[in-house]
Amino acid sequence: MSFDLAARLAARRAENLYRQRPLLESPQGPEVVVDGKPLLAFCNNDYLGLANHPQVIEAWRAGAERWGVGGGASHLVIGHSSPHHALEEALADLTGRPRALLFTTGYMANLGAVTALVGQGDTVLEDRLNHASLLDAGLLSGARFNRYLHNDATSLAKRLEKATGNTLVVTDGVFSMDGNLADLPSLAREAKAKGAWLMVDDAHGFGPLGANGGGIVEHFGLSRDDVPVLVGTLGKAFGTAGAFVAGSEELIESLIQFARPYIYTTSQPPALACATLKSLELLRTEHWRREHLQTLIRQFRQGAEQIGLALMDSFTPIQPILVGDAGRALRLSQMLRARGLMVTAIRPPTVPAGSARLRVTLTAAHSEAQVQLLLEGLADCFAQLSSEPCHA
């Protein structure tokens, strides 16, 4: 008996679903070198252009000189350094919550929060289009797990009627493949009516959304009572790495005691926390970054609509172009790359079957001229593809 891995890989290739890792040979930014070729990239999540910011780099360098390069141990042993603590306090201030807790990755933050809060006899209700880490967390929690229709408070309400034990409602803030916002006011209303807690993973909302970059909760003007569990990641708009959960004193203490992905892993490098403190300062003070980003989003949407592209309902930096067929989406991505433009084709199982797309992401580091180059490339490639013969 053996695992037939070759057959599984061959099947994935045949379905145009095989994934490969592009080799980045330059820092993140609009202009990159990938697999030896200079490209104009529209596919990273560095929304505010901070991943290669000189002040953030210098903060990391100074942090390494002061604190070394390794966390050395888990937070509960001797790995919780002063920079980690200072960053947690700054993130609590950003979110307007009593406390925040650092995690090494967003996946670990979601897994830790859900599995620490619910278990056997409890209920987890999740949006059908939630990120894989949220869905995995719900399944691994041991609680009764159910998914409600995408962004549908009525569907959620019906599932809440059947919930047992402690109930956790879980949603993305900004849906990473569609770019649309969760209807948090309606979801919060339904959850509170049934005594359930609402947990929001705002990985893609922090930075671009809210008057001060505080994300979707700030955008909607909601309170801690509306959203008791707030998760954010630091590898996107913050430009560094890691994640956090923000909430009440009791929530954070409970995660420290019961969240296994927090307890049983080494802390992130302290110098990384130093870098994130600097990027958080830039995120909060340099409002022009969000303003410029919104200008680019408007420019892209207007231009794409004039071309006749099938956009989705998004005013965030995530601007998917719906293609449908996985092979066609892959072909478009390859055509754009040949023109020096890097736009990723997103295919099942990341998105539902029949909804393959080009996922354009815009950042504050892009210029209007670069967005115009992208629009011209999209117009030419879509026109060229439509003139090519279809292959069965």
Coordinates of C-alpha atoms in Angstrom, one line a residue, residues 14-320:
A14 CA -5.1 18.6 -15.8
E15 CA -7.7 20.7 -14.1
N16 CA -5.5 23.9 -14.5
L17 CA -5.3 24.1 -10.7
Y18 CA -1.6 23.4 -10.2
R19 CA 0.1 26.0 -8.1
Q20 CA 3.7 27.1 -8.4
R21 CA 5.8 29.5 -6.2
P22 CA 7.1 32.6 -8.0
L23 CA 10.6 33.4 -6.8
L24 CA 10.8 37.0 -5.6
E25 CA 14.3 38.3 -6.1
S26 CA 13.7 41.9 -4.8
P27 CA 12.0 43.6 -1.9
Q28 CA 8.2 43.9 -1.9
G29 CA 7.0 46.9 -3.9
P30 CA 5.3 47.8 -7.1
E31 CA 8.4 47.1 -9.1
V32 CA 9.8 43.7 -8.4
V33 CA 12.0 41.0 -9.9
V34 CA 10.3 37.6 -10.1
D35 CA 12.0 34.5 -11.6
G36 CA 14.7 36.8 -13.0
K37 CA 12.3 39.2 -14.8
P38 CA 11.4 42.8 -13.9
L39 CA 7.7 43.1 -13.4
L40 CA 5.1 45.6 -12.2
A41 CA 3.3 43.8 -9.4
F42 CA -0.4 44.1 -8.5
C43 CA -0.7 41.0 -6.3
N44 CA 0.8 41.7 -2.8
N45 CA -1.1 42.7 0.3
D46 CA 1.3 45.5 1.3
Y47 CA -1.6 48.0 1.1
L48 CA 0.0 51.0 2.6
G49 CA 3.5 50.4 1.1
L50 CA 5.3 49.9 4.4
A51 CA 7.0 46.5 3.8
N52 CA 10.1 48.2 2.4
H53 CA 9.8 51.6 4.2
P54 CA 13.3 52.9 5.3
Q55 CA 12.0 53.9 8.8
V56 CA 10.6 50.4 9.3
I57 CA 13.8 48.8 8.2
E58 CA 15.8 51.0 10.5
A59 CA 13.5 50.2 13.4
W60 CA 14.1 46.5 12.7
R61 CA 17.9 47.0 12.5
A62 CA 18.0 49.0 15.7
G63 CA 15.8 46.4 17.4
A64 CA 18.1 43.6 16.4
E65 CA 21.1 45.4 17.8
R66 CA 19.3 46.0 21.1
W67 CA 17.3 42.7 21.4
G68 CA 19.0 40.2 19.2
V69 CA 17.3 38.2 16.4
G70 CA 15.4 35.4 18.1
G71 CA 12.5 35.3 20.5
G72 CA 14.2 32.4 22.3
A73 CA 11.2 30.8 24.0
S74 CA 7.5 30.9 24.3
H75 CA 5.8 34.0 25.8
L76 CA 5.0 32.1 28.9
V77 CA 8.6 30.9 29.6
I78 CA 11.0 33.8 28.9
G79 CA 10.1 34.9 25.3
H80 CA 7.9 37.9 26.1
S81 CA 10.2 40.9 25.6
S82 CA 9.6 44.6 26.2
P83 CA 9.0 45.3 22.5
H84 CA 6.3 42.6 22.4
H85 CA 4.6 44.2 25.4
A86 CA 4.9 47.7 23.9
L87 CA 3.4 46.5 20.6
E88 CA 0.5 44.8 22.4
E89 CA -0.3 48.1 24.2
A90 CA -0.1 50.1 21.0
L91 CA -2.4 47.6 19.2
A92 CA -4.9 47.8 22.1
D93 CA -4.8 51.6 21.8
L94 CA -5.4 51.4 18.0
T95 CA -8.4 49.2 18.4
G96 CA -9.8 51.0 21.5
R97 CA -9.7 47.8 23.6
P98 CA -8.3 47.1 27.0
R99 CA -5.7 44.6 25.7
A100 CA -4.2 42.9 22.7
L101 CA -2.3 39.6 22.4
L102 CA 0.4 39.0 19.8
F103 CA 0.5 35.7 17.8
T104 CA 3.2 34.6 15.4
T105 CA 0.8 34.2 12.3
G106 CA -2.8 35.1 11.4
Y107 CA -3.6 31.4 11.0
M108 CA -2.4 30.8 14.6
A109 CA -4.4 33.8 16.0
N110 CA -7.6 32.5 14.4
L111 CA -7.0 28.9 15.5
G112 CA -6.1 30.0 19.0
A113 CA -9.0 32.2 19.5
V114 CA -11.7 29.9 18.2
T115 CA -10.4 26.7 19.9
A116 CA -9.9 28.6 23.2
L117 CA -13.4 30.0 23.3
V118 CA -15.6 27.0 22.2
G119 CA -15.5 23.2 22.3
Q120 CA -17.8 20.2 22.6
G121 CA -21.4 21.2 23.4
D122 CA -20.9 24.7 21.9
T123 CA -21.6 26.1 18.5
V124 CA -19.5 27.9 15.8
L125 CA -21.3 29.7 13.0
E126 CA -19.2 30.9 10.1
D127 CA -19.7 32.8 6.8
R128 CA -19.4 30.3 3.8
L129 CA -16.6 32.4 2.3
N130 CA -14.5 32.8 5.4
H131 CA -10.7 32.4 5.1
A132 CA -9.5 28.8 5.4
S133 CA -7.9 29.5 8.8
L134 CA -11.3 30.4 10.2
L135 CA -13.0 27.4 8.7
D136 CA -10.2 25.1 9.9
A137 CA -10.4 26.6 13.4
G138 CA -14.2 26.0 13.6
L139 CA -13.8 22.4 12.5
L140 CA -10.9 21.7 14.9
S141 CA -12.7 23.3 17.9
G142 CA -14.9 20.3 18.5
A143 CA -17.9 22.5 18.7
R144 CA -21.0 22.1 16.5
F145 CA -20.0 23.7 13.2
N146 CA -22.2 25.3 10.6
R147 CA -21.9 27.8 7.8
Y148 CA -24.4 30.5 7.0
L149 CA -25.0 32.0 3.5
H150 CA -22.4 34.6 2.6
N151 CA -22.9 37.9 4.3
D152 CA -26.6 37.0 5.0
A153 CA -27.8 38.0 8.5
T154 CA -31.2 36.3 7.9
S155 CA -29.4 33.0 7.2
L156 CA -27.3 33.5 10.4
A157 CA -30.4 34.2 12.4
K158 CA -31.9 30.9 11.4
R159 CA -28.8 29.0 12.4
L160 CA -28.7 30.9 15.7
E161 CA -32.1 29.6 16.5
K162 CA -30.7 26.0 16.6
A163 CA -27.4 26.9 18.4
T164 CA -26.5 25.2 21.6
G165 CA -24.0 26.1 24.4
N166 CA -21.7 29.1 24.0
T167 CA -22.1 30.4 20.4
L168 CA -19.4 32.1 18.4
V169 CA -20.3 33.8 15.1
V170 CA -17.1 34.2 13.0
T171 CA -16.6 36.3 9.9
D172 CA -13.9 37.9 7.8
G173 CA -14.0 41.7 7.9
V174 CA -12.9 42.2 4.3
F175 CA -13.3 39.0 2.3
S176 CA -9.9 38.3 0.9
M177 CA -10.9 37.0 -2.5
D178 CA -14.0 39.2 -3.2
G179 CA -12.9 42.4 -1.5
N180 CA -16.3 43.1 -0.1
L181 CA -17.1 44.0 3.5
A182 CA -19.0 41.9 6.0
D183 CA -22.3 43.5 7.0
L184 CA -21.1 43.8 10.6
P185 CA -23.9 45.9 11.9
S186 CA -26.5 43.3 10.9
L187 CA -24.4 40.4 12.0
A188 CA -23.7 42.0 15.4
R189 CA -27.4 42.7 15.9
E190 CA -28.3 39.1 15.3
A191 CA -25.5 37.7 17.5
K192 CA -26.3 40.0 20.4
A193 CA -30.0 39.2 20.2
K194 CA -29.2 35.5 20.9
G195 CA -26.4 36.1 23.4
A196 CA -23.7 35.0 20.9
W197 CA -20.3 36.5 20.5
L198 CA -19.1 38.0 17.2
M199 CA -15.5 37.4 16.1
V200 CA -14.1 39.3 13.2
D201 CA -10.9 38.6 11.4
D202 CA -10.0 42.0 9.9
A203 CA -6.8 41.0 8.3
H204 CA -7.4 43.1 5.1
G205 CA -9.3 45.9 6.8
F206 CA -6.7 47.3 9.2
G207 CA -4.9 50.2 7.5
P208 CA -7.1 50.8 4.5
L209 CA -10.4 51.2 6.4
G210 CA -11.4 53.6 9.1
A211 CA -10.5 57.3 9.6
N212 CA -7.4 56.3 11.5
G213 CA -6.7 52.9 9.8
G214 CA -8.5 51.1 12.6
G215 CA -10.3 48.7 10.2
I216 CA -13.9 47.7 9.6
V217 CA -15.0 48.1 13.3
E218 CA -13.9 51.8 13.1
H219 CA -15.4 52.1 9.6
F220 CA -18.9 51.1 10.9
G221 CA -18.5 52.8 14.3
L222 CA -19.1 49.6 16.3
S223 CA -18.3 49.0 19.9
R224 CA -16.4 46.2 21.8
D225 CA -19.8 44.9 22.8
D226 CA -20.8 44.6 19.1
V227 CA -17.5 42.8 18.3
P228 CA -16.0 41.2 21.4
V229 CA -13.2 39.3 19.5
L230 CA -11.2 41.3 17.0
V231 CA -8.3 39.7 15.0
G232 CA -5.8 41.5 12.8
T233 CA -2.7 40.5 10.9
L234 CA 0.5 42.5 10.7
G235 CA 1.8 41.1 7.4
K236 CA -0.5 43.1 5.2
A237 CA -1.1 46.9 5.7
F238 CA 1.4 46.9 8.6
G239 CA 4.1 45.6 6.3
T240 CA 5.7 43.3 8.8
A241 CA 4.6 39.9 10.1
G242 CA 2.5 38.3 12.9
A243 CA -1.0 38.8 14.1
F244 CA -3.0 39.9 17.2
V245 CA -6.3 39.4 19.0
A246 CA -7.8 42.5 20.7
G247 CA -10.6 42.5 23.3
S248 CA -11.4 42.6 27.0
E249 CA -9.1 41.8 29.9
E250 CA -10.9 38.5 30.5
L251 CA -10.7 37.5 26.8
I252 CA -6.9 38.1 26.6
E253 CA -6.2 36.4 29.9
S254 CA -8.3 33.4 28.7
L255 CA -6.3 33.2 25.5
I256 CA -3.0 33.3 27.4
Q257 CA -4.3 30.4 29.5
F258 CA -6.1 28.3 26.9
A259 CA -5.0 29.1 23.3
R260 CA -2.7 26.3 22.4
P261 CA -1.1 28.0 19.3
Y262 CA -0.1 30.8 21.7
I263 CA 1.1 28.7 24.6
Y264 CA 3.2 26.2 22.6
T265 CA 5.2 28.3 20.2
T266 CA 8.2 30.5 20.3
S267 CA 7.5 34.3 20.3
Q268 CA 8.3 36.3 17.2
P269 CA 11.7 38.1 17.1
P270 CA 11.6 41.2 19.3
A271 CA 13.1 43.2 16.5
L272 CA 10.1 42.4 14.4
A273 CA 7.9 44.0 17.1
C274 CA 10.1 47.1 17.0
A275 CA 9.6 47.3 13.2
T276 CA 5.8 46.9 13.6
L277 CA 5.7 49.7 16.3
K278 CA 7.2 52.0 13.7
S279 CA 4.9 50.9 10.9
L280 CA 1.9 51.3 13.3
E281 CA 3.0 54.9 13.9
L282 CA 3.2 55.5 10.1
L283 CA -0.2 53.9 9.6
R284 CA -1.8 56.2 12.2
T285 CA -0.1 59.5 11.2
E286 CA 0.4 59.4 7.4
H287 CA -3.2 59.7 6.3
W288 CA -2.1 60.5 2.8
R289 CA -1.4 56.8 2.3
R290 CA -5.1 55.9 2.7
E291 CA -6.2 58.9 0.7
H292 CA -3.9 58.0 -2.2
L293 CA -5.0 54.4 -2.1
Q294 CA -8.6 55.4 -2.4
T295 CA -7.7 57.6 -5.4
L296 CA -6.1 54.6 -7.1
I297 CA -9.1 52.3 -6.3
R298 CA -11.5 54.8 -7.9
Q299 CA -9.2 55.2 -11.0
F300 CA -9.0 51.4 -11.4
R301 CA -12.7 50.8 -11.1
Q302 CA -13.6 53.5 -13.5
G303 CA -11.1 52.3 -16.0
A304 CA -12.0 48.7 -15.7
E305 CA -15.7 49.5 -16.1
Q306 CA -15.0 51.4 -19.3
I307 CA -13.1 48.3 -20.6
G308 CA -16.1 46.2 -19.7
L309 CA -14.5 44.0 -17.1
A310 CA -16.6 42.0 -14.6
L311 CA -15.7 43.7 -11.3
M312 CA -17.0 42.7 -7.9
D313 CA -18.6 44.9 -5.3
S314 CA -15.5 46.2 -3.6
F315 CA -14.1 49.6 -2.6
T316 CA -11.1 48.1 -0.9
P317 CA -7.6 47.5 -2.3
I318 CA -8.7 44.0 -3.4
Q319 CA -10.2 44.4 -6.9
P320 CA -11.1 40.9 -8.3

